[in-house]
Amino acid sequence: MRIASFNINGTKARLPRLLEWLEETRPAVACLQEIKCPDDVFPAEEFEKLGYKAIWHGQKSFNGVAILADGEAPVEVLRGLPGDEEDEQARYLEADVKGLRVANLYLPNGNPQPGPKFDYKLAWMERLHQRMQELMAREVPTVVLGDYNVAPDDKDVWSPRAMAQDAVFRPESRDAYRRLLNEGWTDAIDTLNPRGGVWTFWDYQAGCWPRDLGIRIDHLLLSPEAADRLVAAGVDKAHRGREKASDHAPVWVELAG
DNA sequence: ATGGCTTTAAAATAAAGA
């Protein structure tokens, strides 16, 4: 059973690429980030035609997340990350689907840093830590996946020097990510590719894609009950090279059962 | 190169991304 995550950078601009990716890779569950549309224009019927039922949490212009499942409707558990009544940004959606708890997130980018956006990112990561502790305590198979906007280690960026001032690579961001993992989560792609050099994002600028200058910021974190079923994990890298591609490639994990 | 692209919203530029 394949569980996938894809920052699509705009539903409207990406729809043909997104539909062909679903048809070609047929994930059981597909979590999308940056749908960048209000709830009333999300093209759910296009996914229905391919046999996917969806729930989504959008907003105008920016952010937005969705969970698609092959042949069954995800049962929504949480819309929005708890812990801040003032937070209006659509970045978190949690559901029960295919016998798993699935939490789909679009973590704040945090640039420029330092500044209020970076403060928001770090506060958001503390709230996520709280929620992931609750999820861990349930002791059921759980996958917390999405665009974390954190490159955890030197081996996860094409150039640590070039990335040094970027919010996705600051020590504060990496420390916060490590604190999440320390609760007992398994970073699926890192576990199966311990030497690093696996990218999930290539900037549109400066020829980063043709030169393969990327970073790894999209992650799939497995609770112990899900990690016991880990078979494979990977990146659909070729999809980054297509016409009108997102700047992220899809990432996925294969679970037994 | 505090941006070399791309998307969104909206009607020319501006914000956001990472």
CSV table of C-alpha atoms (C1' of nucleotides) in Angstrom, one decimal, chain A residues 13-14 34 61 106 109 149 201 204 215 244 248, chain B residues 3-10 15-18:
chain,number,residue,atom,x,y,z
A,13,ALA,CA,-1.8,25.3,-12.7
A,14,ARG,CA,-0.9,21.7,-11.9
A,34,GLU,CA,-0.1,24.1,-1.6
A,61,SER,CA,-4.2,32.2,-3.0
A,106,TYR,CA,2.4,22.1,5.0
A,109,ASN,CA,8.7,28.2,5.2
A,149,ASN,CA,10.2,22.9,4.9
A,201,PHE,CA,12.7,20.1,-4.2
A,204,TYR,CA,12.8,27.0,-10.4
A,215,ILE,CA,17.2,19.7,-1.2
A,244,LYS,CA,4.7,22.8,-16.2
A,248,HIS,CA,8.6,19.6,-5.6
B,3,DG,C1',17.8,37.1,-7.4
B,4,DG,C1',18.4,34.6,-12.1
B,5,DC,C1',11.6,31.5,-11.9
B,6,DT,C1',6.7,30.5,-11.0
B,7,DT,C1',1.9,31.0,-9.1
B,8,DT,C1',-1.9,33.7,-7.5
B,9,DA,C1',-4.9,37.7,-7.8
B,10,DA,C1',-6.1,40.9,-10.8
B,15,DA,C1',3.5,38.9,-2.5
B,16,DA,C1',5.1,34.5,-1.5
B,17,DG,C1',7.8,30.7,-2.2
B,18,DA,C1',12.7,28.2,-0.2
